[in-house]
Structures are given as structure tokens and as C-alpha cells.
Tab-separated table of C-alpha atoms and ligand atoms in Angstrom:
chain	number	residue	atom	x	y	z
A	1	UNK	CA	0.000	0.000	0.000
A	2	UNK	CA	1.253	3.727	-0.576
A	3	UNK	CA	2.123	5.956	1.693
A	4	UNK	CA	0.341	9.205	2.745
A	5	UNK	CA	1.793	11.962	1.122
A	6	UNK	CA	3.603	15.048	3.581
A	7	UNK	CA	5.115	17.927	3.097
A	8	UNK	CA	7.996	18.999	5.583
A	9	UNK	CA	7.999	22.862	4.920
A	10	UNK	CA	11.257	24.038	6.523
A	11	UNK	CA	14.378	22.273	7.343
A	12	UNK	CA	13.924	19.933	10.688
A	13	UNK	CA	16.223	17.804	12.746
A	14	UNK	CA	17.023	15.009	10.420
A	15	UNK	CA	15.937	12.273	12.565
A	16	UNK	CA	12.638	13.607	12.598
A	17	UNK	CA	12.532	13.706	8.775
A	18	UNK	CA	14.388	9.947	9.087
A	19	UNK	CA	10.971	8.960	11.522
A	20	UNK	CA	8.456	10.684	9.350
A	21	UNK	CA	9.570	8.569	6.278
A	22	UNK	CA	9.163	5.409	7.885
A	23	UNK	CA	4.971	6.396	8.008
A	24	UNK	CA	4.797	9.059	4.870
A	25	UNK	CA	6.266	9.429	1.009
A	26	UNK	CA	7.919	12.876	2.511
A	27	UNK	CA	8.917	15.896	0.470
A	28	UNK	CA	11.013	18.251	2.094
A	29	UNK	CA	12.495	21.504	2.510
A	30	UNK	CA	15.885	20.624	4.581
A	31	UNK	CA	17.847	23.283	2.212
A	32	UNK	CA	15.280	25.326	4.321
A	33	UNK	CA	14.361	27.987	0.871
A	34	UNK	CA	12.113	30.660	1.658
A	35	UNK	CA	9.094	29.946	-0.257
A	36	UNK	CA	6.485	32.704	-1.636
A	37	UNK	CA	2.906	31.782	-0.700
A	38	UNK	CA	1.991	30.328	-4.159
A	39	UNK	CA	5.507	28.427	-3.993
A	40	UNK	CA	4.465	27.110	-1.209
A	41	UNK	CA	1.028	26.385	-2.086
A	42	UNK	CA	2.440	24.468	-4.987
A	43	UNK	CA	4.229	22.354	-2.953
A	44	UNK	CA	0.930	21.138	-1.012
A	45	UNK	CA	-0.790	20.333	-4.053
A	46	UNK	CA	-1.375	16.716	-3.597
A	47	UNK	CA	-0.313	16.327	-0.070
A	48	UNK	CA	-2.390	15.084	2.754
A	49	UNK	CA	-0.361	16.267	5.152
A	50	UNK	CA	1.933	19.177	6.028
A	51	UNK	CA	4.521	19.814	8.884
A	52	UNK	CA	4.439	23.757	9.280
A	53	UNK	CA	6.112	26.047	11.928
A	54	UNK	CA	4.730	29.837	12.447
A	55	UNK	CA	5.716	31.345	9.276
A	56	UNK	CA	3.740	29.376	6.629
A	57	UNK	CA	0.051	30.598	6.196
A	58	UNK	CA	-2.509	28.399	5.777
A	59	UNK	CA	-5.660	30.058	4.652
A	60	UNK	CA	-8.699	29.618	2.418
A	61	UNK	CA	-6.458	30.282	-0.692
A	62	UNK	CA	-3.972	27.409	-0.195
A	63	UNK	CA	-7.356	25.139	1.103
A	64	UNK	CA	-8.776	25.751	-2.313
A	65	UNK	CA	-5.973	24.987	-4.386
A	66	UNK	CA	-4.869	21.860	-2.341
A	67	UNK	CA	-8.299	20.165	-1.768
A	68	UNK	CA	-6.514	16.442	-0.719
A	69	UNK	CA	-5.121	18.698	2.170
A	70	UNK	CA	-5.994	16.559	5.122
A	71	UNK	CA	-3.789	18.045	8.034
A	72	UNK	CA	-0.745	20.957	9.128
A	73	UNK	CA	0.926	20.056	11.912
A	74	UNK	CA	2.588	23.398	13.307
A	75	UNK	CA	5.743	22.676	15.307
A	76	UNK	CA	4.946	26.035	17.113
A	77	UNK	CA	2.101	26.379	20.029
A	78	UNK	CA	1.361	29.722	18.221
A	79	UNK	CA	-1.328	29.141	15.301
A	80	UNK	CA	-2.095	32.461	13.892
A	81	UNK	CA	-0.376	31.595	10.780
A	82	UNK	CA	-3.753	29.209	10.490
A	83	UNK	CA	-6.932	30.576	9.573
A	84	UNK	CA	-8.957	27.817	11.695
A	85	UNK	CA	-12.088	28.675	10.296
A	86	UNK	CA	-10.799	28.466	7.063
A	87	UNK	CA	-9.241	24.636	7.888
A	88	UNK	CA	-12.116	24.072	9.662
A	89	UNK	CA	-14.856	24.866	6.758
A	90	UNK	CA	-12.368	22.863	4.558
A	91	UNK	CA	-12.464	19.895	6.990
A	92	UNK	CA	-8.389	20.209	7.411
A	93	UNK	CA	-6.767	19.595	10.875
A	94	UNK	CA	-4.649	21.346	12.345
A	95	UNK	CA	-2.720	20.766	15.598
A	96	UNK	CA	-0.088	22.606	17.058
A	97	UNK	CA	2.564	21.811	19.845
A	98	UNK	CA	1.902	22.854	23.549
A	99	UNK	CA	3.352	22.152	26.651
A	100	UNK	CA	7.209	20.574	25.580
A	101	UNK	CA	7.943	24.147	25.247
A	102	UNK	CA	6.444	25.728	27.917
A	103	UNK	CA	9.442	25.764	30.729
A	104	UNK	CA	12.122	26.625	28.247
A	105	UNK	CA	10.260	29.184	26.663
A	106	UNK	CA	9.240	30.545	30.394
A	107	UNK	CA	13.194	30.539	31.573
A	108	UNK	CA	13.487	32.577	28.225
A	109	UNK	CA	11.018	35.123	29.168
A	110	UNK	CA	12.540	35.531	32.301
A	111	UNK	CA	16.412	36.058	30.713
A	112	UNK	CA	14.456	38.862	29.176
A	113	UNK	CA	13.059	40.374	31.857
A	114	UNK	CA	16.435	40.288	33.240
A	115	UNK	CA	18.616	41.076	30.395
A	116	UNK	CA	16.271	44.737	30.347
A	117	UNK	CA	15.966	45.569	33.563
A	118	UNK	CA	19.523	45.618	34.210
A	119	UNK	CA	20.900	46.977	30.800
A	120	UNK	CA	22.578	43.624	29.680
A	121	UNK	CA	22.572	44.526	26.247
A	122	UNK	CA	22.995	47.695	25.955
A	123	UNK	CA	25.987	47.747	28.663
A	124	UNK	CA	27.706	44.899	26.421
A	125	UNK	CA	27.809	46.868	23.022
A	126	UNK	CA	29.106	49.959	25.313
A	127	UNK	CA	32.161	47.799	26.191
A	128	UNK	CA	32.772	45.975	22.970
A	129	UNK	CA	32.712	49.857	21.364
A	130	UNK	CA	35.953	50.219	23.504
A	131	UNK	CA	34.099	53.041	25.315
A	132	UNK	CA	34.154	51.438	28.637
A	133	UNK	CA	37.664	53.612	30.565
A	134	UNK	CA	36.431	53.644	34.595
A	135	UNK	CA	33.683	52.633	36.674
A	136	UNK	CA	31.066	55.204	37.883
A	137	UNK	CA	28.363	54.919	40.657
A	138	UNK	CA	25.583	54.781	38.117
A	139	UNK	CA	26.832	53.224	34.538
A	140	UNK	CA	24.275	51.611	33.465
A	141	UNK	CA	22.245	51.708	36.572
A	142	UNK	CA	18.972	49.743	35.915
A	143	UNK	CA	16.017	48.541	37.883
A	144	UNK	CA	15.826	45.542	40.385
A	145	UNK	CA	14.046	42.388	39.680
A	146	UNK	CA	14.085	40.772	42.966
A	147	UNK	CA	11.417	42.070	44.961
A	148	UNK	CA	9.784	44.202	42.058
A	149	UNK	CA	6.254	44.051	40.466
A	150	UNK	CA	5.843	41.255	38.084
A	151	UNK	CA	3.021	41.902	35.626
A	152	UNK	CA	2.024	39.408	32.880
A	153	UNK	CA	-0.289	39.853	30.455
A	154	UNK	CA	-1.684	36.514	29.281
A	155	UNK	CA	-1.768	33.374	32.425
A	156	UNK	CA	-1.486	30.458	29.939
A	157	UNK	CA	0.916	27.914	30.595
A	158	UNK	CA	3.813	29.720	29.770
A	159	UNK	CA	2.291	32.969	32.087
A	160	UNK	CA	2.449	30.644	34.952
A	161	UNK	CA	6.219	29.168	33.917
A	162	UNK	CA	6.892	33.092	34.269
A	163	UNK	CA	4.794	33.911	37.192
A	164	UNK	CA	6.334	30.730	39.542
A	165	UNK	CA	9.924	31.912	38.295
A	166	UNK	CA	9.219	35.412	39.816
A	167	UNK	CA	7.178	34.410	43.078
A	168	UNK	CA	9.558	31.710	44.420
A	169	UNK	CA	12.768	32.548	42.487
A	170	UNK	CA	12.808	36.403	42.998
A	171	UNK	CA	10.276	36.969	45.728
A	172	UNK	CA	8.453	38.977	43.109
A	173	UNK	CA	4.865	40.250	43.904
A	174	UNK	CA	2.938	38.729	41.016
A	175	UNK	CA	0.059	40.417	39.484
A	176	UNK	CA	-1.754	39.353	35.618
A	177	UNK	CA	-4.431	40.005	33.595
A	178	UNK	CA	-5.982	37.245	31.037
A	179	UNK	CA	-9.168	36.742	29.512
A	180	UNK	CA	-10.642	34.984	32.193
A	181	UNK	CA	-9.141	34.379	35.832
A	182	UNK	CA	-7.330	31.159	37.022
A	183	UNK	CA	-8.620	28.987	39.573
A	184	UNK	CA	-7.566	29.779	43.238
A	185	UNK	CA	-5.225	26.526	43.646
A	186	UNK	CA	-3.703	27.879	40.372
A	187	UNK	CA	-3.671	30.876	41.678
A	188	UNK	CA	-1.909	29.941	44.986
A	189	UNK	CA	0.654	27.469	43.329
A	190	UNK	CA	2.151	30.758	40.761
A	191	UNK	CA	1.114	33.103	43.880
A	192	UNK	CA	0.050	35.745	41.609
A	193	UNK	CA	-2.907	37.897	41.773
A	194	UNK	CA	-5.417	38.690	39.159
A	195	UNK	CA	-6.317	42.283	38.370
A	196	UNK	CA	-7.587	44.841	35.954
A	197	UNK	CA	-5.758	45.426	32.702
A	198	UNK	CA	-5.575	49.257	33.851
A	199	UNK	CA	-4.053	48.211	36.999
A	200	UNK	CA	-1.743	45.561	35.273
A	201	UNK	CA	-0.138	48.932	33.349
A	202	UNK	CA	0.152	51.699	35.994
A	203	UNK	CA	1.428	48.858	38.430
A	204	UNK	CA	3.945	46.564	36.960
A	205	UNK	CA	7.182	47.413	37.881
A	206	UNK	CA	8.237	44.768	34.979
A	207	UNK	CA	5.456	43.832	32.150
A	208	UNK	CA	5.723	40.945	30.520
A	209	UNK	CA	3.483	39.782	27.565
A	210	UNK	CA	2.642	35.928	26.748
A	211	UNK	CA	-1.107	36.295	25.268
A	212	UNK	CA	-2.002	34.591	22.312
A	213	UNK	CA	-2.191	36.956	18.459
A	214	UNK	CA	-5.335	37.322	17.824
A	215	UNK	CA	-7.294	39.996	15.794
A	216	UNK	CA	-8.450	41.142	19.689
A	217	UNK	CA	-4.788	41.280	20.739
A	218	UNK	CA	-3.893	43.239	17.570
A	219	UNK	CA	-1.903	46.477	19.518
A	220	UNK	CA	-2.875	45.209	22.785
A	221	UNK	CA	-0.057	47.567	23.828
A	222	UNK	CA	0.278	50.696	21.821
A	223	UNK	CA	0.367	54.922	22.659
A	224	UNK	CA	-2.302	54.463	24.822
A	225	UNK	CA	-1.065	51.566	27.335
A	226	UNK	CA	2.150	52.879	27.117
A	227	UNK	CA	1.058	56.303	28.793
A	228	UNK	CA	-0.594	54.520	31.513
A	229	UNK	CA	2.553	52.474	32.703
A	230	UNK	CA	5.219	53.854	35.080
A	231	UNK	CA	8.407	55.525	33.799
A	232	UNK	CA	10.221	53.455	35.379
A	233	UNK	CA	8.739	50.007	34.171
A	234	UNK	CA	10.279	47.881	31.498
A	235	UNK	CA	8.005	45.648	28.748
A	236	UNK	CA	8.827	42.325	28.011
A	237	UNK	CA	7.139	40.916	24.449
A	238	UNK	CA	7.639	37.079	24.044
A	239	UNK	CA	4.104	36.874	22.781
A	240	UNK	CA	3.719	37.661	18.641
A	241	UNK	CA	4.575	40.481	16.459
A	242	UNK	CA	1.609	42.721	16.143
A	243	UNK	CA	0.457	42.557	20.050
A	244	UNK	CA	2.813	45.810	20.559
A	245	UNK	CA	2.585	48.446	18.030
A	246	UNK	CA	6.410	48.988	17.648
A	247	UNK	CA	6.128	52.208	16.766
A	248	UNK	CA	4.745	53.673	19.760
A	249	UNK	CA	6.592	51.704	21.700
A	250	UNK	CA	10.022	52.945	19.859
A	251	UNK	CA	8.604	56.407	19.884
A	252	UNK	CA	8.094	56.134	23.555
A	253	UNK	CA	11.434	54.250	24.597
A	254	UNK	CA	13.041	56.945	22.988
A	255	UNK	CA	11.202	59.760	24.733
A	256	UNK	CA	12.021	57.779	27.941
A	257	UNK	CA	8.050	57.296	28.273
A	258	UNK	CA	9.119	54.149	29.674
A	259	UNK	CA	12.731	52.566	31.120
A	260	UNK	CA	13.180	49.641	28.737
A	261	UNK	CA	11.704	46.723	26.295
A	262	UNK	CA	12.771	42.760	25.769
A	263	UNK	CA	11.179	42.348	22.264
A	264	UNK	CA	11.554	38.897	20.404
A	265	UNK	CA	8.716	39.013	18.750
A	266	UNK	CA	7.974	42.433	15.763
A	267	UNK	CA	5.468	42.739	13.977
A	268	UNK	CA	6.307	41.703	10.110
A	269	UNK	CA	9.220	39.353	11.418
A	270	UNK	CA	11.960	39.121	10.514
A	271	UNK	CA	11.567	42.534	9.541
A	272	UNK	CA	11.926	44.830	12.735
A	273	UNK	CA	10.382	48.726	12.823
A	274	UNK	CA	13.440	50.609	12.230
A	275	UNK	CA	13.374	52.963	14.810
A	276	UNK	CA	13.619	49.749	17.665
A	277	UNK	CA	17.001	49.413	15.870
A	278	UNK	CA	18.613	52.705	16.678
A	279	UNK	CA	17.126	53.385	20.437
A	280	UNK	CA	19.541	52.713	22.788
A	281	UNK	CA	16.997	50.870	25.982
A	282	UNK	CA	15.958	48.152	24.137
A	283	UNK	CA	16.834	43.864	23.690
A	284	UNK	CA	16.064	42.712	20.827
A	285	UNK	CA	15.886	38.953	19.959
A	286	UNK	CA	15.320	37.148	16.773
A	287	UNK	CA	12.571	35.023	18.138
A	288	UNK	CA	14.380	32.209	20.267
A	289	UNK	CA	12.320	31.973	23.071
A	290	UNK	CA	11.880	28.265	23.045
A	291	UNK	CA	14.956	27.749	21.260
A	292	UNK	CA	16.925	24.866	22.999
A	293	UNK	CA	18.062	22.158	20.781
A	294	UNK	CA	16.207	19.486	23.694
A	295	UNK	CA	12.844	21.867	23.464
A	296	UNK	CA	12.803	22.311	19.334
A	297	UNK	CA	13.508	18.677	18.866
A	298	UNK	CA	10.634	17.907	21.328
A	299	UNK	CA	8.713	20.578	19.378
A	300	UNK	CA	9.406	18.424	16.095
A	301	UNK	CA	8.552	15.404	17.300
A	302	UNK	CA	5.158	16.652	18.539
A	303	UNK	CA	4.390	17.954	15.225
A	304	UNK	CA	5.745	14.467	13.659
A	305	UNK	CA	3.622	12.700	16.186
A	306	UNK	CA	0.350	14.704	15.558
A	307	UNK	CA	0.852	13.208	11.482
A	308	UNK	CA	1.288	9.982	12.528
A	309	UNK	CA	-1.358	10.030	15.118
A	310	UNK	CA	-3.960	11.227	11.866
A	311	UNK	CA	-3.089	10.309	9.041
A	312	UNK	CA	-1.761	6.693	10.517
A	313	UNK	CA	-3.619	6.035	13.600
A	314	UNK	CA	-6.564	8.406	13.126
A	315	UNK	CA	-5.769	9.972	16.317
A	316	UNK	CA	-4.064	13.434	16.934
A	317	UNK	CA	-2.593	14.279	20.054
A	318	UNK	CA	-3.202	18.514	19.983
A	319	UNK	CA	-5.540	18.859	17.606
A	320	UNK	CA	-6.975	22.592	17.389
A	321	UNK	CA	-9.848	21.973	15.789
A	322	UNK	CA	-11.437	19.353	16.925
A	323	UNK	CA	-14.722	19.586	15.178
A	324	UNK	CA	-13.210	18.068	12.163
A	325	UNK	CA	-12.684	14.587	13.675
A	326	UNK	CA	-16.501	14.406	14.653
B	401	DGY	C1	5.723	29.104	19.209
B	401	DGY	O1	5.875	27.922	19.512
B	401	DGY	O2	4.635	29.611	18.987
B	401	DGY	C2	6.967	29.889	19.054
B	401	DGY	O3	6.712	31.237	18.977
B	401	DGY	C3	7.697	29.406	17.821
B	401	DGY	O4	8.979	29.218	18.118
């Protein structure tokens, strides 16, 4: 009997290519080329399957031009590079990969908090400039951490990684916002408090962002939320590009509006807003926060295993839509 036919649609860790061709007749990308939309959409034309990470869109177009399109399996716990409706109303799957990345991309999240509040950065390229002749009582003088407001915007899984961190690492007083508020034992176990988005801002000594994209998080942050924060408070985005409106926020970090940002995700990666490149008080990332070779091969394999599980076993293990199994 044939295979099932996949796509792999950006280089991978060859072993999970190796597994996936023991299951699937596999076409790959592993010299990892950046495909156009209709390049890529070419590709999926007769495919059941695809193995995606964040930067492929799937939407109605590609659904109508690929109809034997059964699955994308997003090695990414983000998914707004699906249109789920779209997959949905085709009867295409997709899954994505929670949970294997949640503590590294947490200890990532809080490197940035770090890394901003005390002027890592910024300090480093001072030195390397050969600009660095004597100590003085307040170079690069930034905020504490220990001890300091923690405010995170968005209490998913990886909120909570970042809110445990801060309570029982740093002694931080938690507070967070999200769309709706966490049990009390969950709650108690991040010891974090749940308040008001308007308190979240003026309060937060440190604000950290880890909600989902979404056309209701589009500029969650922007002039306006910006304003209402302290000048003293530092923004954290590992979220998605597009939650921050960049500009403000570079507008504002250079009037001094607020400390510092920890940005690694822009909106229209891997382009960045120009003006975050030339302010001073900013870390900028090229979206690593759950890169670790252990956590991205774990990431892979959960997006190999949600294939298999389908288009093999007829069982996903993160489906997204589930209403296309029924
Ligand atoms: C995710 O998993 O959504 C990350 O942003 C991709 O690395």
C-alpha cells in the first residue's frame, strides 16, 4: 500500500525527517528555501499532510488549491499563521505543539526580563565599542528584579512558567491580567494575583506579555497603554509580532516614556520597525524563546507525532480543531 503523502515545509532535525519517512512518502524543505505563498502552495498540491512552523500561512487560498489537504501540523504552540475557520470549513486539521515548550520558553522570558531591567545589552555593546575607561556609581544603573512588580499579560501555561519563576525565584509580587481568571489553587501554586488590565499597566514594575495573536490582541499595547505604565517600568514581548505596536513603543522608549523593552517578537518578522534598531533601551531577539536544541527537537517530534497520530492512527494528540474529527 502507498504511503500518505507530507510535506515537511522548513528544514527539521534530520531524525525527525528519518521517523516521518518510515509512516509518509515525505517531500522536504531541509535546504530550508524561503518559499512565496503560491511556492508554497504548490508544494501542497497533492499532499495530505503538512509539517508547518509559524511562518507558513494556511488560509482559504492554499485550502482551495490543495483540496486532498488533510492536516498541518505546526511545530509552534502559536497558530495564527492558520486561519482555523478556514481549515475548519475545509475539513483540514490542524494541531499545534503545547506544553514541551512551555518551561524553556518561560526561563526565556525571564532572561528577558532580566537582560532589560539591568541593561545587559545595551551595557555589552558599550564595552565591545571600547568606550568602557572607569567605573562610575551609576553606569548603566537599571532597575531591580528581585522584589519588584511582576506583571504578565496573558496566564497560559507559559504565564504561569513566568509567574512561579518570579514568586519563588525572585520573591516577586505577582500580578496578571488574562481573559478569564485562574482557579484559586492555580492561583496559589504561581502566587500571583489577578487584576484589571488598567491596573496591570500603571502597576507593573516589569510587564511581561505571553497572550495569544489574535485579531483582539492586535496592539494590545500601543500609545495608549504605554502612557498609563510607570516611567520606570520595562516591557517584556515574548508573545507575537503585532500585540505591541512597535512604533509607539520605539517612539516612547526613545522619549524615555518608559525605562526599557525585551522584544523577540515584531510585527512583520523578521523585519523589525526601524526605529527599535537605533534606540539605545531596548533587547532585541530574533525570536528564540523556546529555542533549545532538547525543546525544538521535542517541538518536532510533537508535530511528527500529531501526522502519525492522523493520518496513521486516526488519532491526533493537539488537535486545534477538533470539530473536524466528529
Ligand atoms: C511558538 O511555539 O509559537 C513559538 O513562537 C515558535 O517558536
Amino acid at each position: 500500500m502507498s504511503k500518505p503523502k507530507i510535506l515537511v515545509a522548513r528544514a527539521t532535525f534530520p531524525e525527525v525527517i528519518e521517523r516521518l519517512s518510515r509512516h509518509f512518502d515525505v517531500s522536504h524543505n531541509q535546504a530550508d528555501e524561503a518559499w512565496t505563498k503560491a511556492q508554497l502552495t504548490e508544494k501542497l498540491k497533492g499532499q495530505q499532510g503538512a509539517f508547518t512552523t509559524g511562518g507558513e500561512r494556511i488560509d482559504a487560498e492554499v485550502l482551495a488549491a490543495c483540496p486532498g489537504l488533510k492536516i498541518c501540523a505546526n511545530m509552534a504552540v502559536g497558530f495564527n499563521n492558520f486561519d482555523l475557520d478556514a481549515m475548519t470549513a475545509a475539513g483540514v486539521l490542524g494541531t499545534n505543539a503545547p506544553d514541551v515548550l512551555t518551561e524553556t520558553t518561560a526561563d526565556f522570558g525571564f532572561a528577558l526580563i532580566m537582560a532589560t531591567a539591568r541593561r545587559v545589552t545595551e551595557s555589552e555593546h558599550y564595552l565591545r565599542a571600547g568606550k568602557w575607561t572607569r567605573w562610575s556609581y551609576d553606569m548603566f544603573a537599571g532597575s531591580d528584579v528581585h522584589g519588584a512588580t511582576l506583571g504578565i499579560l496573558g496566564m497560559g501555561r507559559i504565564g504561569q512558567g513566568i509567574a512561579r519563576r518570579g514568586a519563588h525565584g525572585f520573591g516577586m509580587n505577582v500580578i496578571y491580567h488574562n481573559r478569564s481568571r485562574l482557579d484559586a489553587a492555580t492561583e496559589a501554586a504561581c502566587k500571583a494575583r489577578y487584576v484589571s488590565k488598567e491596573e496591570l499597566l500603571k502597576t507593573a514594575d516589569h510587564l511581561i506579555l505571553v497572550l495569544p495573536y489574535s485579531p483582539s490582541s492586535h496592539h494590545a499595547i500601543g500609545a495608549a497603554e504605554i502612557a498609563q505604565m510607570k516611567p520606570t517600568a520595562t516591557l517584556i514581548n515574548i508573545a507575537r509580532g503585532g500585540i505591541v505596536d512597535d512604533a509607539a513603543l520605539a517612539l516612547a522608549l526613545r522619549e524615555r516614556k518608559i525605562a526599557a523593552a525585551g522584544l523577540d517578537v515584531f510585527e512583520g518578522e523578521p523585519k523589525v520597525h526601524p526605529d527599535l534598531l537605533t534606540v539605545p533601551n531596548v533587547v532585541l531577539t530574533p525570536h528564540i524563546a523556546s529555542a533549545t536544541l532538547p525543546t525544538r527537537l521535542a517541538m518536532a517530534n510533537l508535530a511528527a507525532d500529531n501526522l502519525i497520530g492522523f493520518l496513521v492512527d486516526g488519532k491526533p494528540l493537539t488537535p486545534l480543531n477538533p470539530a473536524v474529527l466528529a
